[in-house]
Amino acid sequence: QVQLVESGGGSVQAGGSLRLSCASSGATSRVYMGWFRQAPGKEREGVASMSPDGVATTYADSVKGRFTISRDNAKNTLYLQMDNLKPDDTGAYYCASAGVVYSWINWSSRWNRPASYIRWGQGTQVTVSS
């Protein structure tokens, strides 16, 4: 069974940067992938997603201009570069992969729904202090 494993979390001060990685034990080059985060007492929210070919991306408004999602299909790895971090970015970050092949138009309306993904990593903690 394919597993996703996140790494790269940690504690930083506001304004700092972190780069998260998500390594898959299986091929992911044909599926949409995304990053979610969850703060204590809050619902899991979509942060960013990327098309299988790495061309198209979506971002939550709260991270636009600060976070960059990318992928290396040859390495079956998804990344999230997080710059200018804010205390509100604190939470557990999860990568996820979708199981259905969507058109971009279809995906763009569902990318931030957890139910659109079938496989999840265990999460990596990001803590941003002020």
Short mmCIF file of N, CA, C and O in Angstrom, two decimals:
data_model
loop_
_atom_site.label_atom_id
_atom_site.label_comp_id
_atom_site.label_asym_id
_atom_site.label_seq_id
_atom_site.Cartn_x
_atom_site.Cartn_y
_atom_site.Cartn_z
N GLN A 1 0.85 -1.20 0.00
CA GLN A 1 0.00 0.00 0.00
C GLN A 1 0.88 1.24 0.00
O GLN A 1 1.86 1.32 0.72
N VAL A 2 0.51 2.21 -0.81
CA VAL A 2 1.28 3.44 -0.91
C VAL A 2 1.17 4.24 0.39
O VAL A 2 0.08 4.39 0.94
N GLN A 3 2.31 4.73 0.85
CA GLN A 3 2.34 5.56 2.05
C GLN A 3 2.94 6.92 1.74
O GLN A 3 3.84 7.04 0.90
N LEU A 4 2.44 7.93 2.44
CA LEU A 4 2.97 9.28 2.33
C LEU A 4 3.62 9.64 3.64
O LEU A 4 3.03 9.43 4.71
N VAL A 5 4.83 10.20 3.57
CA VAL A 5 5.56 10.55 4.78
C VAL A 5 6.05 11.99 4.68
O VAL A 5 6.86 12.31 3.80
N GLU A 6 5.55 12.84 5.58
CA GLU A 6 5.96 14.24 5.60
C GLU A 6 7.20 14.43 6.46
O GLU A 6 7.44 13.67 7.41
N SER A 7 7.94 15.47 6.14
CA SER A 7 9.10 15.86 6.95
C SER A 7 9.35 17.34 6.74
O SER A 7 8.78 17.96 5.82
N GLY A 8 10.17 17.92 7.60
CA GLY A 8 10.57 19.30 7.43
C GLY A 8 9.91 20.29 8.38
O GLY A 8 10.23 21.48 8.37
N GLY A 9 8.99 19.81 9.20
CA GLY A 9 8.35 20.71 10.15
C GLY A 9 9.33 21.15 11.23
O GLY A 9 10.44 20.62 11.35
N GLY A 10 8.90 22.12 12.02
CA GLY A 10 9.75 22.60 13.10
C GLY A 10 9.20 23.87 13.71
O GLY A 10 8.05 24.24 13.44
N SER A 11 10.02 24.50 14.52
CA SER A 11 9.64 25.74 15.18
C SER A 11 10.47 26.89 14.64
O SER A 11 11.69 26.78 14.57
N VAL A 12 9.79 27.95 14.25
CA VAL A 12 10.47 29.12 13.71
C VAL A 12 9.81 30.38 14.25
O VAL A 12 8.67 30.34 14.73
N GLN A 13 10.51 31.48 14.14
CA GLN A 13 9.93 32.76 14.51
C GLN A 13 9.18 33.34 13.32
O GLN A 13 9.44 32.98 12.16
N ALA A 14 8.26 34.22 13.61
CA ALA A 14 7.50 34.90 12.56
C ALA A 14 8.47 35.54 11.57
O ALA A 14 9.48 36.13 11.97
N GLY A 15 8.14 35.40 10.29
CA GLY A 15 9.01 35.91 9.24
C GLY A 15 9.98 34.87 8.70
O GLY A 15 10.62 35.11 7.67
N GLY A 16 10.10 33.76 9.38
CA GLY A 16 11.02 32.72 8.97
C GLY A 16 10.44 31.83 7.88
O GLY A 16 9.33 32.05 7.40
N SER A 17 11.23 30.82 7.50
CA SER A 17 10.85 29.93 6.41
C SER A 17 11.04 28.47 6.81
O SER A 17 11.89 28.15 7.65
N LEU A 18 10.25 27.62 6.19
CA LEU A 18 10.40 26.18 6.31
C LEU A 18 10.06 25.55 4.97
O LEU A 18 9.26 26.10 4.21
N ARG A 19 10.64 24.39 4.71
CA ARG A 19 10.30 23.64 3.51
C ARG A 19 9.86 22.25 3.91
O ARG A 19 10.65 21.49 4.49
N LEU A 20 8.62 21.93 3.62
CA LEU A 20 8.08 20.63 3.91
C LEU A 20 8.25 19.70 2.71
O LEU A 20 8.17 20.15 1.56
N SER A 21 8.48 18.45 3.00
CA SER A 21 8.57 17.43 1.95
C SER A 21 7.58 16.31 2.25
O SER A 21 7.28 16.04 3.41
N CYS A 22 7.10 15.68 1.20
CA CYS A 22 6.19 14.55 1.34
C CYS A 22 6.65 13.48 0.36
O CYS A 22 6.52 13.64 -0.86
N ALA A 23 7.22 12.42 0.90
CA ALA A 23 7.73 11.33 0.08
C ALA A 23 6.70 10.22 -0.02
O ALA A 23 6.14 9.79 1.00
N SER A 24 6.47 9.76 -1.24
CA SER A 24 5.52 8.67 -1.45
C SER A 24 6.28 7.38 -1.73
O SER A 24 7.29 7.37 -2.42
N SER A 25 5.74 6.30 -1.20
CA SER A 25 6.37 5.00 -1.44
C SER A 25 5.96 4.42 -2.79
O SER A 25 6.50 3.38 -3.21
N GLY A 26 5.03 5.08 -3.47
CA GLY A 26 4.57 4.64 -4.78
C GLY A 26 4.52 5.82 -5.73
O GLY A 26 4.72 6.97 -5.36
N ALA A 27 4.25 5.50 -6.98
CA ALA A 27 4.18 6.54 -8.00
C ALA A 27 3.00 7.47 -7.77
O ALA A 27 1.90 7.02 -7.43
N THR A 28 3.23 8.75 -7.93
CA THR A 28 2.16 9.74 -7.75
C THR A 28 2.04 10.66 -8.95
O THR A 28 1.35 11.67 -8.89
N SER A 29 2.70 10.33 -10.03
CA SER A 29 2.78 11.25 -11.16
C SER A 29 1.45 11.43 -11.90
O SER A 29 1.33 12.33 -12.71
N ARG A 30 0.47 10.60 -11.62
CA ARG A 30 -0.81 10.70 -12.33
C ARG A 30 -1.92 11.30 -11.48
O ARG A 30 -3.06 11.38 -11.95
N VAL A 31 -1.61 11.70 -10.27
CA VAL A 31 -2.68 12.16 -9.38
C VAL A 31 -2.43 13.57 -8.87
O VAL A 31 -1.31 14.03 -8.77
N TYR A 32 -3.55 14.24 -8.56
CA TYR A 32 -3.45 15.52 -7.88
C TYR A 32 -2.97 15.28 -6.45
O TYR A 32 -3.33 14.29 -5.83
N MET A 33 -2.21 16.23 -5.97
CA MET A 33 -1.75 16.15 -4.59
C MET A 33 -1.94 17.50 -3.92
O MET A 33 -2.02 18.54 -4.59
N GLY A 34 -2.00 17.47 -2.60
CA GLY A 34 -2.23 18.71 -1.88
C GLY A 34 -1.64 18.71 -0.50
O GLY A 34 -1.20 17.67 0.02
N TRP A 35 -1.61 19.89 0.08
CA TRP A 35 -1.21 20.10 1.47
C TRP A 35 -2.40 20.66 2.24
O TRP A 35 -3.09 21.57 1.76
N PHE A 36 -2.60 20.13 3.42
CA PHE A 36 -3.60 20.62 4.35
C PHE A 36 -2.92 20.96 5.68
O PHE A 36 -1.80 20.52 5.92
N ARG A 37 -3.61 21.69 6.50
CA ARG A 37 -3.11 21.95 7.85
C ARG A 37 -4.28 21.96 8.80
O ARG A 37 -5.43 22.22 8.42
N GLN A 38 -3.95 21.70 10.06
CA GLN A 38 -4.98 21.68 11.10
C GLN A 38 -4.40 22.23 12.39
O GLN A 38 -3.43 21.70 12.92
N ALA A 39 -5.03 23.29 12.86
CA ALA A 39 -4.64 23.88 14.14
C ALA A 39 -5.52 23.27 15.24
O ALA A 39 -6.62 22.80 14.96
N PRO A 40 -5.04 23.26 16.46
CA PRO A 40 -5.84 22.69 17.56
C PRO A 40 -7.22 23.32 17.65
O PRO A 40 -7.35 24.55 17.62
N GLY A 41 -8.25 22.50 17.69
CA GLY A 41 -9.61 22.98 17.83
C GLY A 41 -10.23 23.50 16.54
O GLY A 41 -11.35 24.00 16.55
N LYS A 42 -9.49 23.37 15.44
CA LYS A 42 -10.01 23.86 14.16
C LYS A 42 -10.12 22.73 13.16
O LYS A 42 -9.50 21.67 13.31
N GLU A 43 -10.89 22.96 12.12
CA GLU A 43 -11.04 21.97 11.07
C GLU A 43 -9.80 21.95 10.17
O GLU A 43 -9.08 22.94 10.07
N ARG A 44 -9.60 20.83 9.54
CA ARG A 44 -8.51 20.71 8.59
C ARG A 44 -8.82 21.59 7.38
O ARG A 44 -9.93 21.55 6.83
N GLU A 45 -7.84 22.39 6.95
CA GLU A 45 -8.07 23.29 5.83
C GLU A 45 -7.05 23.08 4.73
O GLU A 45 -5.88 22.78 4.99
N GLY A 46 -7.51 23.23 3.50
CA GLY A 46 -6.62 23.10 2.36
C GLY A 46 -5.67 24.28 2.27
O GLY A 46 -6.09 25.43 2.43
N VAL A 47 -4.42 23.99 2.00
CA VAL A 47 -3.39 25.02 1.88
C VAL A 47 -3.02 25.24 0.43
O VAL A 47 -2.97 26.36 -0.06
N ALA A 48 -2.75 24.14 -0.28
CA ALA A 48 -2.33 24.23 -1.68
C ALA A 48 -2.50 22.88 -2.34
O ALA A 48 -2.50 21.85 -1.67
N SER A 49 -2.64 22.91 -3.65
CA SER A 49 -2.67 21.65 -4.40
C SER A 49 -1.98 21.85 -5.74
O SER A 49 -1.76 22.99 -6.19
N MET A 50 -1.64 20.72 -6.38
CA MET A 50 -0.92 20.80 -7.64
C MET A 50 -1.41 19.70 -8.57
O MET A 50 -1.70 18.58 -8.14
N SER A 51 -1.47 20.03 -9.86
CA SER A 51 -1.89 19.06 -10.87
C SER A 51 -0.82 17.99 -11.05
O SER A 51 0.35 18.19 -10.67
N PRO A 52 -1.16 16.85 -11.62
CA PRO A 52 -0.20 15.77 -11.80
C PRO A 52 1.05 16.18 -12.57
O PRO A 52 2.15 15.72 -12.25
N ASP A 53 0.89 17.06 -13.56
CA ASP A 53 2.04 17.45 -14.37
C ASP A 53 2.84 18.59 -13.76
O ASP A 53 3.84 19.03 -14.33
N GLY A 54 2.38 19.09 -12.62
CA GLY A 54 3.11 20.14 -11.94
C GLY A 54 2.92 21.52 -12.52
O GLY A 54 3.64 22.46 -12.14
N VAL A 55 1.97 21.66 -13.41
CA VAL A 55 1.79 22.96 -14.08
C VAL A 55 0.80 23.85 -13.33
O VAL A 55 1.03 25.04 -13.13
N ALA A 56 -0.34 23.28 -12.95
CA ALA A 56 -1.40 24.07 -12.33
C ALA A 56 -1.37 23.95 -10.81
O ALA A 56 -1.12 22.86 -10.27
N THR A 57 -1.64 25.07 -10.14
CA THR A 57 -1.64 25.09 -8.68
C THR A 57 -2.84 25.88 -8.16
O THR A 57 -3.40 26.72 -8.86
N THR A 58 -3.19 25.59 -6.92
CA THR A 58 -4.20 26.36 -6.22
C THR A 58 -3.67 26.64 -4.82
O THR A 58 -2.90 25.84 -4.27
N TYR A 59 -4.09 27.77 -4.25
CA TYR A 59 -3.67 28.15 -2.92
C TYR A 59 -4.82 28.72 -2.13
O TYR A 59 -5.70 29.39 -2.69
N ALA A 60 -4.79 28.52 -0.84
CA ALA A 60 -5.70 29.23 0.03
C ALA A 60 -5.32 30.71 0.02
O ALA A 60 -4.14 31.05 -0.09
N ASP A 61 -6.31 31.57 0.14
CA ASP A 61 -6.04 33.01 0.11
C ASP A 61 -5.05 33.42 1.20
O ASP A 61 -4.24 34.32 1.01
N SER A 62 -5.10 32.74 2.32
CA SER A 62 -4.27 33.11 3.46
C SER A 62 -2.78 32.86 3.24
O SER A 62 -1.95 33.37 3.98
N VAL A 63 -2.44 32.05 2.22
CA VAL A 63 -1.03 31.73 2.01
C VAL A 63 -0.51 32.20 0.66
O VAL A 63 0.69 32.05 0.36
N LYS A 64 -1.37 32.75 -0.16
CA LYS A 64 -0.94 33.21 -1.48
C LYS A 64 0.18 34.23 -1.36
O LYS A 64 0.12 35.15 -0.55
N GLY A 65 1.20 34.04 -2.18
CA GLY A 65 2.33 34.95 -2.16
C GLY A 65 3.38 34.60 -1.12
O GLY A 65 4.47 35.18 -1.13
N ARG A 66 3.06 33.66 -0.23
CA ARG A 66 4.02 33.26 0.81
C ARG A 66 4.43 31.78 0.69
O ARG A 66 5.56 31.43 1.01
N PHE A 67 3.51 30.94 0.25
CA PHE A 67 3.78 29.51 0.13
C PHE A 67 3.87 29.13 -1.34
O PHE A 67 3.18 29.70 -2.18
N THR A 68 4.71 28.14 -1.63
CA THR A 68 4.85 27.63 -2.98
C THR A 68 4.84 26.10 -2.96
O THR A 68 5.68 25.49 -2.27
N ILE A 69 3.92 25.52 -3.70
CA ILE A 69 3.85 24.06 -3.79
C ILE A 69 4.60 23.63 -5.05
O ILE A 69 4.57 24.32 -6.08
N SER A 70 5.28 22.52 -4.96
CA SER A 70 5.99 21.98 -6.12
C SER A 70 6.07 20.46 -5.98
O SER A 70 5.77 19.91 -4.91
N ARG A 71 6.47 19.80 -7.03
CA ARG A 71 6.59 18.35 -6.98
C ARG A 71 7.70 17.88 -7.90
O ARG A 71 7.98 18.53 -8.91
N ASP A 72 8.29 16.76 -7.55
CA ASP A 72 9.29 16.11 -8.38
C ASP A 72 8.77 14.69 -8.62
O ASP A 72 8.92 13.82 -7.76
N ASN A 73 8.15 14.49 -9.75
CA ASN A 73 7.53 13.19 -10.03
C ASN A 73 8.56 12.08 -10.17
O ASN A 73 8.26 10.91 -9.91
N ALA A 74 9.77 12.43 -10.56
CA ALA A 74 10.81 11.41 -10.67
C ALA A 74 11.18 10.85 -9.30
O ALA A 74 11.59 9.70 -9.17
N LYS A 75 11.00 11.69 -8.27
CA LYS A 75 11.30 11.27 -6.90
C LYS A 75 10.05 10.96 -6.10
O LYS A 75 10.14 10.65 -4.91
N ASN A 76 8.88 11.08 -6.74
CA ASN A 76 7.60 10.86 -6.04
C ASN A 76 7.53 11.69 -4.76
O ASN A 76 7.15 11.18 -3.69
N THR A 77 7.90 12.95 -4.89
CA THR A 77 7.96 13.83 -3.72
C THR A 77 7.24 15.14 -4.00
O THR A 77 7.37 15.72 -5.08
N LEU A 78 6.48 15.56 -3.01
CA LEU A 78 5.76 16.83 -3.03
C LEU A 78 6.41 17.76 -2.03
O LEU A 78 6.85 17.31 -0.96
N TYR A 79 6.46 19.05 -2.35
CA TYR A 79 7.09 20.03 -1.47
C TYR A 79 6.14 21.18 -1.17
O TYR A 79 5.21 21.47 -1.92
N LEU A 80 6.42 21.84 -0.06
CA LEU A 80 5.73 23.09 0.26
C LEU A 80 6.77 24.04 0.86
O LEU A 80 7.24 23.83 1.98
N GLN A 81 7.13 25.05 0.08
CA GLN A 81 8.03 26.09 0.57
C GLN A 81 7.19 27.16 1.26
O GLN A 81 6.29 27.72 0.64
N MET A 82 7.49 27.41 2.51
CA MET A 82 6.72 28.36 3.30
C MET A 82 7.62 29.50 3.73
O MET A 82 8.59 29.30 4.48
N ASP A 83 7.35 30.68 3.24
CA ASP A 83 8.12 31.88 3.56
C ASP A 83 7.28 32.89 4.31
O ASP A 83 6.04 32.83 4.27
N ASN A 84 7.94 33.80 4.98
CA ASN A 84 7.25 34.85 5.75
C ASN A 84 6.17 34.23 6.64
O ASN A 84 5.00 34.67 6.63
N LEU A 85 6.54 33.24 7.38
CA LEU A 85 5.59 32.54 8.22
C LEU A 85 5.01 33.43 9.30
O LEU A 85 5.69 34.33 9.82
N LYS A 86 3.75 33.17 9.63
CA LYS A 86 3.03 33.93 10.64
C LYS A 86 2.55 32.97 11.73
O LYS A 86 2.37 31.78 11.49
N PRO A 87 2.29 33.49 12.93
CA PRO A 87 1.79 32.62 14.01
C PRO A 87 0.52 31.86 13.61
O PRO A 87 0.33 30.71 14.04
N ASP A 88 -0.32 32.46 12.78
CA ASP A 88 -1.54 31.77 12.34
C ASP A 88 -1.26 30.57 11.44
O ASP A 88 -2.17 29.78 11.16
N ASP A 89 -0.03 30.41 10.98
CA ASP A 89 0.34 29.25 10.16
C ASP A 89 0.63 28.02 11.02
O ASP A 89 0.85 26.94 10.49
N THR A 90 0.63 28.20 12.32
CA THR A 90 0.91 27.09 13.23
C THR A 90 -0.12 25.98 13.10
O THR A 90 -1.31 26.25 13.03
N GLY A 91 0.36 24.74 13.07
CA GLY A 91 -0.53 23.60 13.01
C GLY A 91 0.18 22.38 12.50
O GLY A 91 1.38 22.42 12.18
N ALA A 92 -0.56 21.30 12.43
CA ALA A 92 -0.04 20.07 11.83
C ALA A 92 -0.30 20.13 10.33
O ALA A 92 -1.42 20.43 9.92
N TYR A 93 0.72 19.86 9.55
CA TYR A 93 0.61 19.91 8.09
C TYR A 93 0.61 18.49 7.53
O TYR A 93 1.46 17.67 7.89
N TYR A 94 -0.34 18.25 6.64
CA TYR A 94 -0.52 16.93 6.05
C TYR A 94 -0.44 17.02 4.54
O TYR A 94 -0.99 17.95 3.94
N CYS A 95 0.19 16.05 3.93
CA CYS A 95 0.09 15.94 2.48
C CYS A 95 -0.91 14.84 2.16
O CYS A 95 -1.17 13.95 2.98
N ALA A 96 -1.50 14.94 0.98
CA ALA A 96 -2.53 13.99 0.60
C ALA A 96 -2.52 13.81 -0.92
O ALA A 96 -2.12 14.71 -1.66
N SER A 97 -3.00 12.66 -1.35
CA SER A 97 -3.09 12.39 -2.78
C SER A 97 -4.51 11.98 -3.13
O SER A 97 -5.19 11.30 -2.35
N ALA A 98 -4.92 12.41 -4.30
CA ALA A 98 -6.25 12.07 -4.77
C ALA A 98 -6.21 10.74 -5.52
O ALA A 98 -5.15 10.33 -6.01
N GLY A 99 -7.36 10.08 -5.59
CA GLY A 99 -7.37 8.79 -6.26
C GLY A 99 -8.03 8.81 -7.62
O GLY A 99 -7.79 7.95 -8.45
N VAL A 100 -8.83 9.83 -7.85
CA VAL A 100 -9.58 9.92 -9.10
C VAL A 100 -8.89 10.91 -10.02
O VAL A 100 -8.36 11.91 -9.59
N VAL A 101 -8.93 10.61 -11.31
CA VAL A 101 -8.36 11.53 -12.28
C VAL A 101 -9.41 12.57 -12.63
O VAL A 101 -10.44 12.25 -13.21
N TYR A 102 -9.14 13.81 -12.22
CA TYR A 102 -10.08 14.90 -12.47
C TYR A 102 -9.59 15.78 -13.61
O TYR A 102 -8.39 15.86 -13.87
N SER A 103 -10.53 16.48 -14.23
CA SER A 103 -10.13 17.58 -15.10
C SER A 103 -9.76 18.75 -14.20
O SER A 103 -10.17 18.80 -13.03
N TRP A 104 -9.00 19.69 -14.72
CA TRP A 104 -8.60 20.82 -13.88
C TRP A 104 -9.83 21.63 -13.45
O TRP A 104 -9.90 22.08 -12.32
N ILE A 105 -10.77 21.80 -14.35
CA ILE A 105 -11.97 22.56 -14.00
C ILE A 105 -12.68 21.89 -12.84
O ILE A 105 -13.15 22.55 -11.90
N ASN A 106 -12.78 20.58 -12.89
CA ASN A 106 -13.43 19.84 -11.81
C ASN A 106 -12.59 19.94 -10.53
O ASN A 106 -13.13 20.19 -9.44
N TRP A 107 -11.30 19.78 -10.66
CA TRP A 107 -10.44 19.79 -9.48
C TRP A 107 -10.42 21.14 -8.79
O TRP A 107 -10.39 21.22 -7.56
N SER A 108 -10.44 22.21 -9.56
CA SER A 108 -10.32 23.53 -8.98
C SER A 108 -11.48 23.87 -8.05
O SER A 108 -11.37 24.79 -7.24
N SER A 109 -12.59 23.16 -8.16
CA SER A 109 -13.74 23.43 -7.30
C SER A 109 -13.78 22.49 -6.09
O SER A 109 -14.63 22.64 -5.22
N ARG A 110 -12.85 21.51 -6.05
CA ARG A 110 -12.91 20.54 -4.97
C ARG A 110 -11.57 20.31 -4.29
O ARG A 110 -11.46 19.47 -3.39
N TRP A 111 -10.55 21.06 -4.66
CA TRP A 111 -9.19 20.76 -4.20
C TRP A 111 -9.04 20.88 -2.69
O TRP A 111 -8.20 20.22 -2.09
N ASN A 112 -9.84 21.76 -2.07
CA ASN A 112 -9.65 22.00 -0.65
C ASN A 112 -10.62 21.19 0.23
O ASN A 112 -10.80 21.50 1.42
N ARG A 113 -11.24 20.20 -0.35
CA ARG A 113 -12.13 19.32 0.43
C ARG A 113 -11.36 18.06 0.82
O ARG A 113 -10.90 17.33 -0.06
N PRO A 114 -11.23 17.76 2.08
CA PRO A 114 -10.52 16.54 2.48
C PRO A 114 -11.07 15.28 1.82
O PRO A 114 -10.31 14.35 1.53
N ALA A 115 -12.38 15.26 1.56
CA ALA A 115 -13.00 14.08 0.97
C ALA A 115 -12.53 13.83 -0.47
O ALA A 115 -12.76 12.74 -1.01
N SER A 116 -11.86 14.80 -1.09
CA SER A 116 -11.37 14.62 -2.45
C SER A 116 -10.09 13.79 -2.49
O SER A 116 -9.64 13.42 -3.57
N TYR A 117 -9.51 13.51 -1.34
CA TYR A 117 -8.24 12.79 -1.25
C TYR A 117 -8.45 11.43 -0.62
O TYR A 117 -9.31 11.26 0.25
N ILE A 118 -7.66 10.46 -1.07
CA ILE A 118 -7.85 9.11 -0.54
C ILE A 118 -6.68 8.64 0.31
O ILE A 118 -6.79 7.62 1.01
N ARG A 119 -5.59 9.36 0.27
CA ARG A 119 -4.40 8.91 1.00
C ARG A 119 -3.77 10.09 1.71
O ARG A 119 -3.63 11.17 1.12
N TRP A 120 -3.39 9.88 2.95
CA TRP A 120 -2.87 10.96 3.80
C TRP A 120 -1.59 10.53 4.50
O TRP A 120 -1.42 9.35 4.85
N GLY A 121 -0.72 11.51 4.71
CA GLY A 121 0.44 11.26 5.54
C GLY A 121 0.09 11.41 7.01
O GLY A 121 -1.06 11.72 7.35
N GLN A 122 1.07 11.21 7.85
CA GLN A 122 0.84 11.25 9.29
C GLN A 122 0.94 12.66 9.86
O GLN A 122 0.55 12.91 11.00
N GLY A 123 1.45 13.60 9.07
CA GLY A 123 1.53 14.99 9.50
C GLY A 123 2.88 15.37 10.07
O GLY A 123 3.61 14.53 10.60
N THR A 124 3.20 16.64 9.93
CA THR A 124 4.41 17.20 10.52
C THR A 124 4.04 18.54 11.15
O THR A 124 3.27 19.32 10.57
N GLN A 125 4.54 18.80 12.34
CA GLN A 125 4.13 19.98 13.10
C GLN A 125 4.94 21.20 12.70
O GLN A 125 6.18 21.15 12.60
N VAL A 126 4.23 22.31 12.51
CA VAL A 126 4.85 23.61 12.25
C VAL A 126 4.39 24.55 13.34
O VAL A 126 3.18 24.70 13.58
N THR A 127 5.34 25.17 14.02
CA THR A 127 5.03 26.12 15.09
C THR A 127 5.74 27.43 14.80
O THR A 127 6.96 27.46 14.65
N VAL A 128 4.95 28.50 14.71
CA VAL A 128 5.51 29.81 14.42
C VAL A 128 5.26 30.72 15.62
O VAL A 128 4.11 30.94 16.01
N SER A 129 6.31 31.23 16.18
CA SER A 129 6.19 32.10 17.35
C SER A 129 6.34 33.56 16.94
O SER A 129 7.04 33.90 16.00
N SER A 130 5.67 34.41 17.71
CA SER A 130 5.71 35.85 17.39
C SER A 130 6.88 36.54 18.04
O SER A 130 7.56 35.97 18.89
#
